[in-house]
mmCIF file with all atom_site columns, C-alpha atoms in Angstrom:
data_model
loop_
_atom_site.group_PDB
_atom_site.id
_atom_site.type_symbol
_atom_site.label_atom_id
_atom_site.label_alt_id
_atom_site.label_comp_id
_atom_site.label_asym_id
_atom_site.label_entity_id
_atom_site.label_seq_id
_atom_site.pdbx_PDB_ins_code
_atom_site.Cartn_x
_atom_site.Cartn_y
_atom_site.Cartn_z
_atom_site.occupancy
_atom_site.B_iso_or_equiv
_atom_site.pdbx_formal_charge
_atom_site.auth_seq_id
_atom_site.auth_comp_id
_atom_site.auth_asym_id
_atom_site.auth_atom_id
_atom_site.pdbx_PDB_model_num
ATOM 1   C CA . MET A 1 1   ? 95.135  90.477  89.841  1.00 0.00 ? 1   MET A CA 1
ATOM 2   C CA . ASN A 1 2   ? 96.586  87.636  91.872  1.00 0.00 ? 2   ASN A CA 1
ATOM 3   C CA . ILE A 1 3   ? 100.278 87.058  91.036  1.00 0.00 ? 3   ILE A CA 1
ATOM 4   C CA . ILE A 1 4   ? 102.363 84.199  92.388  1.00 0.00 ? 4   ILE A CA 1
ATOM 5   C CA . MET A 1 5   ? 106.131 83.823  92.048  1.00 0.00 ? 5   MET A CA 1
ATOM 6   C CA . LYS A 1 6   ? 107.938 80.559  91.563  1.00 0.00 ? 6   LYS A CA 1
ATOM 7   C CA . GLN A 1 7   ? 111.195 79.167  90.260  1.00 0.00 ? 7   GLN A CA 1
ATOM 8   C CA . GLU A 1 8   ? 111.166 78.752  86.508  1.00 0.00 ? 8   GLU A CA 1
ATOM 9   C CA . GLN A 1 9   ? 111.029 75.131  85.367  1.00 0.00 ? 9   GLN A CA 1
ATOM 10  C CA . VAL A 1 10  ? 112.440 73.590  82.182  1.00 0.00 ? 10  VAL A CA 1
ATOM 11  C CA . LYS A 1 11  ? 108.862 73.172  80.905  1.00 0.00 ? 11  LYS A CA 1
ATOM 12  C CA . ASP A 1 12  ? 108.442 76.976  81.201  1.00 0.00 ? 12  ASP A CA 1
ATOM 13  C CA . TYR A 1 13  ? 111.445 77.888  79.005  1.00 0.00 ? 13  TYR A CA 1
ATOM 14  C CA . ASN A 1 14  ? 109.635 78.385  75.682  1.00 0.00 ? 14  ASN A CA 1
ATOM 15  C CA . ILE A 1 15  ? 106.827 80.406  77.241  1.00 0.00 ? 15  ILE A CA 1
ATOM 16  C CA . THR A 1 16  ? 109.273 82.460  79.292  1.00 0.00 ? 16  THR A CA 1
ATOM 17  C CA . GLU A 1 17  ? 111.319 83.330  76.216  1.00 0.00 ? 17  GLU A CA 1
ATOM 18  C CA . LYS A 1 18  ? 108.139 84.516  74.458  1.00 0.00 ? 18  LYS A CA 1
ATOM 19  C CA . VAL A 1 19  ? 107.323 86.685  77.501  1.00 0.00 ? 19  VAL A CA 1
ATOM 20  C CA . VAL A 1 20  ? 110.838 88.180  77.421  1.00 0.00 ? 20  VAL A CA 1
ATOM 21  C CA . LYS A 1 21  ? 110.618 88.821  73.675  1.00 0.00 ? 21  LYS A CA 1
ATOM 22  C CA . CYS A 1 22  ? 107.200 90.518  74.021  1.00 0.00 ? 22  CYS A CA 1
ATOM 23  C CA . ALA A 1 23  ? 108.328 92.564  77.018  1.00 0.00 ? 23  ALA A CA 1
ATOM 24  C CA . PHE A 1 24  ? 111.184 94.134  75.047  1.00 0.00 ? 24  PHE A CA 1
ATOM 25  C CA . ALA A 1 25  ? 109.510 94.363  71.627  1.00 0.00 ? 25  ALA A CA 1
ATOM 26  C CA . ASN A 1 26  ? 108.943 98.116  71.962  1.00 0.00 ? 26  ASN A CA 1
ATOM 27  C CA . ALA A 1 27  ? 111.556 98.975  74.592  1.00 0.00 ? 27  ALA A CA 1
ATOM 28  C CA . GLU A 1 28  ? 113.593 102.078 73.820  1.00 0.00 ? 28  GLU A CA 1
ATOM 29  C CA . HIS A 1 29  ? 117.008 100.702 74.872  1.00 0.00 ? 29  HIS A CA 1
ATOM 30  C CA . SER A 1 30  ? 116.796 97.158  73.549  1.00 0.00 ? 30  SER A CA 1
ATOM 31  C CA . ASP A 1 31  ? 118.467 95.113  70.847  1.00 0.00 ? 31  ASP A CA 1
ATOM 32  C CA . ARG A 1 32  ? 115.380 92.816  70.814  1.00 0.00 ? 32  ARG A CA 1
ATOM 33  C CA . ASN A 1 33  ? 117.614 89.854  71.692  1.00 0.00 ? 33  ASN A CA 1
ATOM 34  C CA . GLU A 1 34  ? 117.016 89.598  75.445  1.00 0.00 ? 34  GLU A CA 1
ATOM 35  C CA . HIS A 1 35  ? 115.207 86.271  74.996  1.00 0.00 ? 35  HIS A CA 1
ATOM 36  C CA . HIS A 1 36  ? 118.352 84.854  73.349  1.00 0.00 ? 36  HIS A CA 1
ATOM 37  C CA . LEU A 1 37  ? 120.426 86.127  76.286  1.00 0.00 ? 37  LEU A CA 1
ATOM 38  C CA . VAL A 1 38  ? 118.138 84.290  78.715  1.00 0.00 ? 38  VAL A CA 1
ATOM 39  C CA . SER A 1 39  ? 118.564 81.076  76.733  1.00 0.00 ? 39  SER A CA 1
ATOM 40  C CA . ARG A 1 40  ? 122.368 81.433  76.572  1.00 0.00 ? 40  ARG A CA 1
ATOM 41  C CA . ILE A 1 41  ? 122.612 82.112  80.314  1.00 0.00 ? 41  ILE A CA 1
ATOM 42  C CA . ARG A 1 42  ? 120.485 79.039  81.075  1.00 0.00 ? 42  ARG A CA 1
ATOM 43  C CA . ASN A 1 43  ? 122.942 76.922  79.075  1.00 0.00 ? 43  ASN A CA 1
ATOM 44  C CA . SER A 1 44  ? 126.045 78.280  80.805  1.00 0.00 ? 44  SER A CA 1
ATOM 45  C CA . ASN A 1 45  ? 127.929 77.773  84.057  1.00 0.00 ? 45  ASN A CA 1
ATOM 46  C CA . VAL A 1 46  ? 126.730 81.158  85.399  1.00 0.00 ? 46  VAL A CA 1
ATOM 47  C CA . PHE A 1 47  ? 123.082 80.047  85.547  1.00 0.00 ? 47  PHE A CA 1
ATOM 48  C CA . ILE A 1 48  ? 121.521 79.654  88.995  1.00 0.00 ? 48  ILE A CA 1
ATOM 49  C CA . PRO A 1 49  ? 118.130 77.925  88.610  1.00 0.00 ? 49  PRO A CA 1
ATOM 50  C CA . GLU A 1 50  ? 116.875 79.258  91.961  1.00 0.00 ? 50  GLU A CA 1
ATOM 51  C CA . LEU A 1 51  ? 117.382 82.811  90.664  1.00 0.00 ? 51  LEU A CA 1
ATOM 52  C CA . SER A 1 52  ? 115.335 82.365  87.490  1.00 0.00 ? 52  SER A CA 1
ATOM 53  C CA . LEU A 1 53  ? 111.820 83.239  88.602  1.00 0.00 ? 53  LEU A CA 1
ATOM 54  C CA . VAL A 1 54  ? 108.486 83.556  86.849  1.00 0.00 ? 54  VAL A CA 1
ATOM 55  C CA . ALA A 1 55  ? 105.416 85.582  87.767  1.00 0.00 ? 55  ALA A CA 1
ATOM 56  C CA . ILE A 1 56  ? 102.183 83.736  87.146  1.00 0.00 ? 56  ILE A CA 1
ATOM 57  C CA . ASN A 1 57  ? 98.720  85.280  86.943  1.00 0.00 ? 57  ASN A CA 1
ATOM 58  C CA . ASN A 1 58  ? 96.894  82.929  89.288  1.00 0.00 ? 58  ASN A CA 1
ATOM 59  C CA . ASP A 1 59  ? 93.550  83.738  87.634  1.00 0.00 ? 59  ASP A CA 1
ATOM 60  C CA . ASP A 1 60  ? 94.485  81.975  84.383  1.00 0.00 ? 60  ASP A CA 1
ATOM 61  C CA . ASN A 1 61  ? 97.795  80.263  85.314  1.00 0.00 ? 61  ASN A CA 1
ATOM 62  C CA . ARG A 1 62  ? 99.615  82.314  82.674  1.00 0.00 ? 62  ARG A CA 1
ATOM 63  C CA . ILE A 1 63  ? 103.297 83.321  82.934  1.00 0.00 ? 63  ILE A CA 1
ATOM 64  C CA . VAL A 1 64  ? 103.303 87.121  82.731  1.00 0.00 ? 64  VAL A CA 1
ATOM 65  C CA . GLY A 1 65  ? 106.825 87.966  83.898  1.00 0.00 ? 65  GLY A CA 1
ATOM 66  C CA . HIS A 1 66  ? 110.344 86.656  84.415  1.00 0.00 ? 66  HIS A CA 1
ATOM 67  C CA . ILE A 1 67  ? 113.544 87.705  86.173  1.00 0.00 ? 67  ILE A CA 1
ATOM 68  C CA . LEU A 1 68  ? 117.025 86.277  85.959  1.00 0.00 ? 68  LEU A CA 1
ATOM 69  C CA . LEU A 1 69  ? 120.032 86.804  88.197  1.00 0.00 ? 69  LEU A CA 1
ATOM 70  C CA . SER A 1 70  ? 123.276 85.167  87.081  1.00 0.00 ? 70  SER A CA 1
ATOM 71  C CA . LYS A 1 71  ? 126.890 85.042  88.226  1.00 0.00 ? 71  LYS A CA 1
ATOM 72  C CA . ILE A 1 72  ? 129.367 87.750  87.304  1.00 0.00 ? 72  ILE A CA 1
ATOM 73  C CA . ARG A 1 73  ? 132.703 88.822  88.755  1.00 0.00 ? 73  ARG A CA 1
ATOM 74  C CA . ILE A 1 74  ? 134.132 92.136  89.886  1.00 0.00 ? 74  ILE A CA 1
ATOM 75  C CA . LYS A 1 75  ? 137.875 92.225  89.213  1.00 0.00 ? 75  LYS A CA 1
ATOM 76  C CA . ASN A 1 76  ? 140.793 94.468  89.982  1.00 0.00 ? 76  ASN A CA 1
ATOM 77  C CA . ASP A 1 77  ? 144.547 93.885  90.158  1.00 0.00 ? 77  ASP A CA 1
ATOM 78  C CA . VAL A 1 78  ? 144.403 92.183  93.554  1.00 0.00 ? 78  VAL A CA 1
ATOM 79  C CA . GLN A 1 79  ? 140.991 90.552  93.877  1.00 0.00 ? 79  GLN A CA 1
ATOM 80  C CA . VAL A 1 80  ? 138.163 88.786  92.110  1.00 0.00 ? 80  VAL A CA 1
ATOM 81  C CA . VAL A 1 81  ? 134.772 88.909  93.812  1.00 0.00 ? 81  VAL A CA 1
ATOM 82  C CA . GLU A 1 82  ? 131.705 86.971  92.764  1.00 0.00 ? 82  GLU A CA 1
ATOM 83  C CA . SER A 1 83  ? 128.511 88.977  92.335  1.00 0.00 ? 83  SER A CA 1
ATOM 84  C CA . LEU A 1 84  ? 125.234 88.722  90.446  1.00 0.00 ? 84  LEU A CA 1
ATOM 85  C CA . ALA A 1 85  ? 123.839 90.511  87.409  1.00 0.00 ? 85  ALA A CA 1
ATOM 86  C CA . LEU A 1 86  ? 120.154 91.325  87.305  1.00 0.00 ? 86  LEU A CA 1
ATOM 87  C CA . ALA A 1 87  ? 119.382 90.893  83.625  1.00 0.00 ? 87  ALA A CA 1
ATOM 88  C CA . PRO A 1 88  ? 116.770 90.891  82.363  1.00 0.00 ? 88  PRO A CA 1
ATOM 89  C CA . VAL A 1 89  ? 113.521 91.521  84.186  1.00 0.00 ? 89  VAL A CA 1
ATOM 90  C CA . SER A 1 90  ? 110.597 91.118  81.805  1.00 0.00 ? 90  SER A CA 1
ATOM 91  C CA . VAL A 1 91  ? 106.858 91.686  82.090  1.00 0.00 ? 91  VAL A CA 1
ATOM 92  C CA . LEU A 1 92  ? 104.272 91.279  79.344  1.00 0.00 ? 92  LEU A CA 1
ATOM 93  C CA . PRO A 1 93  ? 103.219 94.741  78.080  1.00 0.00 ? 93  PRO A CA 1
ATOM 94  C CA . GLU A 1 94  ? 99.625  94.369  79.283  1.00 0.00 ? 94  GLU A CA 1
ATOM 95  C CA . TYR A 1 95  ? 100.887 93.661  82.826  1.00 0.00 ? 95  TYR A CA 1
ATOM 96  C CA . GLN A 1 96  ? 103.515 96.405  82.964  1.00 0.00 ? 96  GLN A CA 1
ATOM 97  C CA . ASN A 1 97  ? 103.143 99.255  85.473  1.00 0.00 ? 97  ASN A CA 1
ATOM 98  C CA . GLN A 1 98  ? 101.051 97.049  87.756  1.00 0.00 ? 98  GLN A CA 1
ATOM 99  C CA . GLY A 1 99  ? 103.764 95.985  90.216  1.00 0.00 ? 99  GLY A CA 1
ATOM 100 C CA . VAL A 1 100 ? 104.706 92.636  88.628  1.00 0.00 ? 100 VAL A CA 1
ATOM 101 C CA . GLY A 1 101 ? 108.306 93.708  87.965  1.00 0.00 ? 101 GLY A CA 1
ATOM 102 C CA . LYS A 1 102 ? 108.573 95.033  91.503  1.00 0.00 ? 102 LYS A CA 1
ATOM 103 C CA . LEU A 1 103 ? 107.379 91.712  92.936  1.00 0.00 ? 103 LEU A CA 1
ATOM 104 C CA . LEU A 1 104 ? 109.881 89.799  90.787  1.00 0.00 ? 104 LEU A CA 1
ATOM 105 C CA . ILE A 1 105 ? 112.785 92.027  91.828  1.00 0.00 ? 105 ILE A CA 1
ATOM 106 C CA . ILE A 1 106 ? 111.932 91.854  95.540  1.00 0.00 ? 106 ILE A CA 1
ATOM 107 C CA . LYS A 1 107 ? 111.576 88.054  95.429  1.00 0.00 ? 107 LYS A CA 1
ATOM 108 C CA . ALA A 1 108 ? 114.799 87.562  93.420  1.00 0.00 ? 108 ALA A CA 1
ATOM 109 C CA . LEU A 1 109 ? 116.844 89.823  95.726  1.00 0.00 ? 109 LEU A CA 1
ATOM 110 C CA . LYS A 1 110 ? 115.477 88.017  98.785  1.00 0.00 ? 110 LYS A CA 1
ATOM 111 C CA . LYS A 1 111 ? 116.340 84.633  97.275  1.00 0.00 ? 111 LYS A CA 1
ATOM 112 C CA . ALA A 1 112 ? 119.852 85.823  96.327  1.00 0.00 ? 112 ALA A CA 1
ATOM 113 C CA . LYS A 1 113 ? 120.421 86.888  99.917  1.00 0.00 ? 113 LYS A CA 1
ATOM 114 C CA . GLU A 1 114 ? 119.154 83.514  101.171 1.00 0.00 ? 114 GLU A CA 1
ATOM 115 C CA . LEU A 1 115 ? 121.663 81.842  98.837  1.00 0.00 ? 115 LEU A CA 1
ATOM 116 C CA . GLU A 1 116 ? 124.352 83.984  100.536 1.00 0.00 ? 116 GLU A CA 1
ATOM 117 C CA . PHE A 1 117 ? 125.322 86.161  97.606  1.00 0.00 ? 117 PHE A CA 1
ATOM 118 C CA . ASP A 1 118 ? 126.755 89.501  98.685  1.00 0.00 ? 118 ASP A CA 1
ATOM 119 C CA . SER A 1 119 ? 125.782 91.874  95.882  1.00 0.00 ? 119 SER A CA 1
ATOM 120 C CA . VAL A 1 120 ? 123.866 92.480  92.669  1.00 0.00 ? 120 VAL A CA 1
ATOM 121 C CA . VAL A 1 121 ? 124.754 94.706  89.714  1.00 0.00 ? 121 VAL A CA 1
ATOM 122 C CA . VAL A 1 122 ? 122.237 96.128  87.237  1.00 0.00 ? 122 VAL A CA 1
ATOM 123 C CA . LEU A 1 123 ? 122.352 98.288  84.141  1.00 0.00 ? 123 LEU A CA 1
ATOM 124 C CA . GLY A 1 124 ? 118.983 99.967  84.163  1.00 0.00 ? 124 GLY A CA 1
ATOM 125 C CA . HIS A 1 125 ? 116.753 102.962 84.665  1.00 0.00 ? 125 HIS A CA 1
ATOM 126 C CA . PRO A 1 126 ? 118.300 105.251 87.307  1.00 0.00 ? 126 PRO A CA 1
ATOM 127 C CA . GLU A 1 127 ? 114.837 106.348 88.481  1.00 0.00 ? 127 GLU A CA 1
ATOM 128 C CA . TYR A 1 128 ? 113.547 102.792 88.999  1.00 0.00 ? 128 TYR A CA 1
ATOM 129 C CA . TYR A 1 129 ? 116.197 100.602 90.602  1.00 0.00 ? 129 TYR A CA 1
ATOM 130 C CA . PRO A 1 130 ? 117.133 102.865 93.546  1.00 0.00 ? 130 PRO A CA 1
ATOM 131 C CA . LYS A 1 131 ? 113.661 102.071 94.967  1.00 0.00 ? 131 LYS A CA 1
ATOM 132 C CA . PHE A 1 132 ? 115.045 98.607  95.749  1.00 0.00 ? 132 PHE A CA 1
ATOM 133 C CA . GLY A 1 133 ? 118.287 99.825  97.303  1.00 0.00 ? 133 GLY A CA 1
ATOM 134 C CA . PHE A 1 134 ? 120.503 100.078 94.226  1.00 0.00 ? 134 PHE A CA 1
ATOM 135 C CA . LYS A 1 135 ? 123.077 102.891 94.150  1.00 0.00 ? 135 LYS A CA 1
ATOM 136 C CA . LYS A 1 136 ? 125.531 104.038 91.539  1.00 0.00 ? 136 LYS A CA 1
ATOM 137 C CA . ALA A 1 137 ? 128.178 101.291 91.310  1.00 0.00 ? 137 ALA A CA 1
ATOM 138 C CA . SER A 1 138 ? 130.823 104.007 91.204  1.00 0.00 ? 138 SER A CA 1
ATOM 139 C CA . THR A 1 139 ? 129.992 104.608 94.898  1.00 0.00 ? 139 THR A CA 1
ATOM 140 C CA . TRP A 1 140 ? 132.175 101.553 95.541  1.00 0.00 ? 140 TRP A CA 1
ATOM 141 C CA . GLY A 1 141 ? 134.595 102.094 92.665  1.00 0.00 ? 141 GLY A CA 1
ATOM 142 C CA . ILE A 1 142 ? 132.823 99.471  90.560  1.00 0.00 ? 142 ILE A CA 1
ATOM 143 C CA . LYS A 1 143 ? 132.844 100.144 86.828  1.00 0.00 ? 143 LYS A CA 1
ATOM 144 C CA . ALA A 1 144 ? 131.160 98.691  83.761  1.00 0.00 ? 144 ALA A CA 1
ATOM 145 C CA . PRO A 1 145 ? 133.386 97.063  81.128  1.00 0.00 ? 145 PRO A CA 1
ATOM 146 C CA . PHE A 1 146 ? 131.823 99.320  78.471  1.00 0.00 ? 146 PHE A CA 1
ATOM 147 C CA . GLU A 1 147 ? 130.690 102.931 78.117  1.00 0.00 ? 147 GLU A CA 1
ATOM 148 C CA . VAL A 1 148 ? 127.527 103.539 80.087  1.00 0.00 ? 148 VAL A CA 1
ATOM 149 C CA . PRO A 1 149 ? 126.083 106.534 81.960  1.00 0.00 ? 149 PRO A CA 1
ATOM 150 C CA . ASP A 1 150 ? 127.312 106.432 85.571  1.00 0.00 ? 150 ASP A CA 1
ATOM 151 C CA . GLU A 1 151 ? 123.791 106.786 86.984  1.00 0.00 ? 151 GLU A CA 1
ATOM 152 C CA . ALA A 1 152 ? 122.518 103.786 84.956  1.00 0.00 ? 152 ALA A CA 1
ATOM 153 C CA . PHE A 1 153 ? 125.138 101.306 86.216  1.00 0.00 ? 153 PHE A CA 1
ATOM 154 C CA . MET A 1 154 ? 124.158 100.359 89.753  1.00 0.00 ? 154 MET A CA 1
ATOM 155 C CA . ALA A 1 155 ? 124.985 97.903  92.490  1.00 0.00 ? 155 ALA A CA 1
ATOM 156 C CA . MET A 1 156 ? 123.344 96.773  95.692  1.00 0.00 ? 156 MET A CA 1
ATOM 157 C CA . GLU A 1 157 ? 124.694 95.175  98.833  1.00 0.00 ? 157 GLU A CA 1
ATOM 158 C CA . LEU A 1 158 ? 122.748 92.125  100.011 1.00 0.00 ? 158 LEU A CA 1
ATOM 159 C CA . GLY A 1 159 ? 124.329 92.277  103.438 1.00 0.00 ? 159 GLY A CA 1
ATOM 160 C CA . GLU A 1 160 ? 125.773 94.962  105.633 1.00 0.00 ? 160 GLU A CA 1
ATOM 161 C CA . ASN A 1 161 ? 128.838 96.585  104.030 1.00 0.00 ? 161 ASN A CA 1
ATOM 162 C CA . THR A 1 162 ? 129.402 93.634  101.675 1.00 0.00 ? 162 THR A CA 1
ATOM 163 C CA . LEU A 1 163 ? 130.844 95.921  98.992  1.00 0.00 ? 163 LEU A CA 1
ATOM 164 C CA . ASP A 1 164 ? 133.035 98.039  101.273 1.00 0.00 ? 164 ASP A CA 1
ATOM 165 C CA . LYS A 1 165 ? 136.263 96.325  100.215 1.00 0.00 ? 165 LYS A CA 1
ATOM 166 C CA . VAL A 1 166 ? 135.196 95.651  96.621  1.00 0.00 ? 166 VAL A CA 1
ATOM 167 C CA . SER A 1 167 ? 136.169 97.685  93.584  1.00 0.00 ? 167 SER A CA 1
ATOM 168 C CA . GLY A 1 168 ? 137.086 97.046  89.987  1.00 0.00 ? 168 GLY A CA 1
ATOM 169 C CA . VAL A 1 169 ? 135.537 96.286  86.635  1.00 0.00 ? 169 VAL A CA 1
ATOM 170 C CA . VAL A 1 170 ? 132.554 94.006  86.248  1.00 0.00 ? 170 VAL A CA 1
ATOM 171 C CA . GLU A 1 171 ? 133.396 90.991  84.164  1.00 0.00 ? 171 GLU A CA 1
ATOM 172 C CA . TYR A 1 172 ? 130.331 89.660  82.401  1.00 0.00 ? 172 TYR A CA 1
ATOM 173 C CA . PRO A 1 173 ? 130.512 86.097  81.096  1.00 0.00 ? 173 PRO A CA 1
ATOM 174 C CA . SER A 1 174 ? 130.938 85.687  77.338  1.00 0.00 ? 174 SER A CA 1
ATOM 175 C CA . VAL A 1 175 ? 127.295 84.539  77.006  1.00 0.00 ? 175 VAL A CA 1
ATOM 176 C CA . PHE A 1 176 ? 126.288 88.188  77.489  1.00 0.00 ? 176 PHE A CA 1
ATOM 177 C CA . PHE A 1 177 ? 128.036 89.156  74.249  1.00 0.00 ? 177 PHE A CA 1
ATOM 178 C CA . GLU A 1 178 ? 127.420 86.283  71.839  1.00 0.00 ? 178 GLU A CA 1
#
């Protein structure tokens, strides 16, 4: 399988949303609305087009995966720091467990670093995301704004010690909750 990664284009939106919907159709921890979240993020001020990527099967030019990183903030009483949320990463069921998600995550994190973002936060599988450098967000005193297992709420520095002086509660934009 020959997979290429590229920035999602407006013409890809409908197909991408179908990929996201299919990817989460049988997911254990899903409200089956991730495709709506993607659409809402795209239509908000937290959307970064360069961080909305698709994976394409080069054999048949079919979109088989998608990842989205969007702006969030980490707030405490004395500071507000911009960060990114990795949500969601989606791969068609027949392409799952073949490295497509891994390729999307690696490419998106690299691009985020190139765009000079300092960190990424993810709510996800505690066995999967540490492979990419994610650690429990509580390591830095970063908390979710809702109840979530500590090991499932993770953060990652995109530069050396970029979270050392950061702590507080993640503030997700309202589009995450509509």
